[in-house]
PDB file of C-alpha atoms in Angstrom:
ATOM      1  CA  MET A   1     -32.798 -42.438 -11.258  1.00  0.00           C
ATOM      2  CA  ARG A   2     -29.604 -41.031 -11.407  1.00  0.00           C
ATOM      3  CA  ILE A   3     -26.607 -40.876  -8.835  1.00  0.00           C
ATOM      4  CA  GLY A   4     -24.059 -38.292  -8.396  1.00  0.00           C
ATOM      5  CA  VAL A   5     -20.786 -38.268  -6.796  1.00  0.00           C
ATOM      6  CA  ASP A   6     -18.491 -35.313  -6.293  1.00  0.00           C
ATOM      7  CA  LEU A   7     -15.417 -35.942  -5.416  1.00  0.00           C
ATOM      8  CA  GLY A   8     -13.284 -32.862  -3.996  1.00  0.00           C
ATOM      9  CA  GLY A   9      -9.753 -32.472  -2.900  1.00  0.00           C
ATOM     10  CA  SER A  10     -11.306 -31.947   0.666  1.00  0.00           C
ATOM     11  CA  HIS A  11     -14.858 -33.698   0.760  1.00  0.00           C
ATOM     12  CA  ILE A  12     -16.841 -35.998  -1.166  1.00  0.00           C
ATOM     13  CA  ALA A  13     -20.784 -35.691  -1.671  1.00  0.00           C
ATOM     14  CA  PHE A  14     -23.366 -38.142  -2.820  1.00  0.00           C
ATOM     15  CA  GLY A  15     -27.089 -37.735  -4.593  1.00  0.00           C
ATOM     16  CA  LEU A  16     -30.002 -39.400  -5.776  1.00  0.00           C
ATOM     17  CA  VAL A  17     -32.046 -38.028  -8.225  1.00  0.00           C
ATOM     18  CA  GLU A  18     -35.336 -38.699  -9.712  1.00  0.00           C
ATOM     19  CA  GLU A  19     -36.792 -36.055 -12.416  1.00  0.00           C
ATOM     20  CA  GLY A  20     -34.815 -33.386 -11.063  1.00  0.00           C
ATOM     21  CA  ASN A  21     -35.776 -33.996  -7.522  1.00  0.00           C
ATOM     22  CA  ILE A  22     -32.935 -34.516  -5.169  1.00  0.00           C
ATOM     23  CA  LEU A  23     -34.149 -37.638  -2.996  1.00  0.00           C
ATOM     24  CA  TYR A  24     -30.743 -38.153  -0.652  1.00  0.00           C
ATOM     25  CA  LYS A  25     -27.669 -36.055  -0.420  1.00  0.00           C
ATOM     26  CA  SER A  26     -24.822 -36.789   1.633  1.00  0.00           C
ATOM     27  CA  GLU A  27     -21.605 -34.454   1.937  1.00  0.00           C
ATOM     28  CA  HIS A  28     -18.494 -35.265   4.034  1.00  0.00           C
ATOM     29  CA  ASN A  29     -15.405 -33.011   4.302  1.00  0.00           C
ATOM     30  CA  PHE A  30     -12.163 -35.340   5.073  1.00  0.00           C
ATOM     31  CA  SER A  31     -10.294 -34.961   8.352  1.00  0.00           C
ATOM     32  CA  LYS A  32      -6.307 -34.729   8.368  1.00  0.00           C
ATOM     33  CA  GLU A  33      -6.394 -38.563   9.052  1.00  0.00           C
ATOM     34  CA  GLU A  34      -8.485 -39.384   6.398  1.00  0.00           C
ATOM     35  CA  LYS A  35      -6.369 -37.012   3.558  1.00  0.00           C
ATOM     36  CA  GLU A  36      -3.237 -38.959   4.784  1.00  0.00           C
ATOM     37  CA  ASN A  37      -4.891 -42.358   3.810  1.00  0.00           C
ATOM     38  CA  LEU A  38      -7.174 -40.895   0.930  1.00  0.00           C
ATOM     39  CA  GLU A  39      -7.020 -44.067  -1.245  1.00  0.00           C
ATOM     40  CA  GLU A  40      -8.772 -46.231   1.621  1.00  0.00           C
ATOM     41  CA  THR A  41     -10.641 -43.325   3.019  1.00  0.00           C
ATOM     42  CA  LEU A  42     -12.199 -43.320  -0.764  1.00  0.00           C
ATOM     43  CA  LYS A  43     -12.627 -46.862  -1.049  1.00  0.00           C
ATOM     44  CA  THR A  44     -14.975 -47.175   2.140  1.00  0.00           C
ATOM     45  CA  MET A  45     -16.946 -44.204   1.641  1.00  0.00           C
ATOM     46  CA  ILE A  46     -18.156 -44.939  -1.793  1.00  0.00           C
ATOM     47  CA  GLN A  47     -18.745 -48.224  -1.115  1.00  0.00           C
ATOM     48  CA  LYS A  48     -20.720 -47.521   1.807  1.00  0.00           C
ATOM     49  CA  GLU A  49     -22.811 -44.434   0.284  1.00  0.00           C
ATOM     50  CA  MET A  50     -23.379 -46.531  -2.943  1.00  0.00           C
ATOM     51  CA  ALA A  51     -24.848 -49.516  -1.120  1.00  0.00           C
ATOM     52  CA  LYS A  52     -26.950 -47.365   0.945  1.00  0.00           C
ATOM     53  CA  LEU A  53     -28.494 -45.476  -2.239  1.00  0.00           C
ATOM     54  CA  ILE A  54     -28.942 -49.079  -3.995  1.00  0.00           C
ATOM     55  CA  GLU A  55     -31.042 -50.018  -0.921  1.00  0.00           C
ATOM     56  CA  MET A  56     -32.877 -46.791  -1.475  1.00  0.00           C
ATOM     57  CA  THR A  57     -33.752 -47.987  -5.279  1.00  0.00           C
ATOM     58  CA  SER A  58     -33.538 -50.710  -7.067  1.00  0.00           C
ATOM     59  CA  ILE A  59     -30.356 -51.401  -9.178  1.00  0.00           C
ATOM     60  CA  GLU A  60     -32.446 -51.507 -12.171  1.00  0.00           C
ATOM     61  CA  GLU A  61     -33.719 -47.749 -11.681  1.00  0.00           C
ATOM     62  CA  ILE A  62     -30.432 -46.539 -11.857  1.00  0.00           C
ATOM     63  CA  GLU A  63     -29.938 -44.746 -15.458  1.00  0.00           C
ATOM     64  CA  ILE A  64     -26.607 -42.935 -14.614  1.00  0.00           C
ATOM     65  CA  ILE A  65     -23.854 -42.703 -12.163  1.00  0.00           C
ATOM     66  CA  GLY A  66     -22.253 -39.240 -12.924  1.00  0.00           C
ATOM     67  CA  ILE A  67     -18.531 -38.711 -11.253  1.00  0.00           C
ATOM     68  CA  SER A  68     -17.073 -35.450 -10.718  1.00  0.00           C
ATOM     69  CA  VAL A  69     -13.024 -34.922  -9.833  1.00  0.00           C
ATOM     70  CA  PRO A  70     -10.824 -32.108  -9.987  1.00  0.00           C
ATOM     71  CA  ARG A  71      -8.709 -31.465 -12.707  1.00  0.00           C
ATOM     72  CA  LYS A  72      -4.704 -30.598 -12.085  1.00  0.00           C
ATOM     73  CA  THR A  73      -3.865 -27.485 -13.207  1.00  0.00           C
TER      74      THR A  73
END
């Protein structure tokens, strides 16, 4: 199984994929207040979602965790 995390400037998304099939997908758009305290918001959301994903499978089954982030232009 693979876990994907897409971190954008205004949202965050998580997914659990097995053999090309999306087993779980979660997306959250940041509120103005969450953007003002983005570091804490991200820490809390990542901990919560990763715990949920690991509950859905076993840690031994996770092959890869991929994280995408925006680049500075």
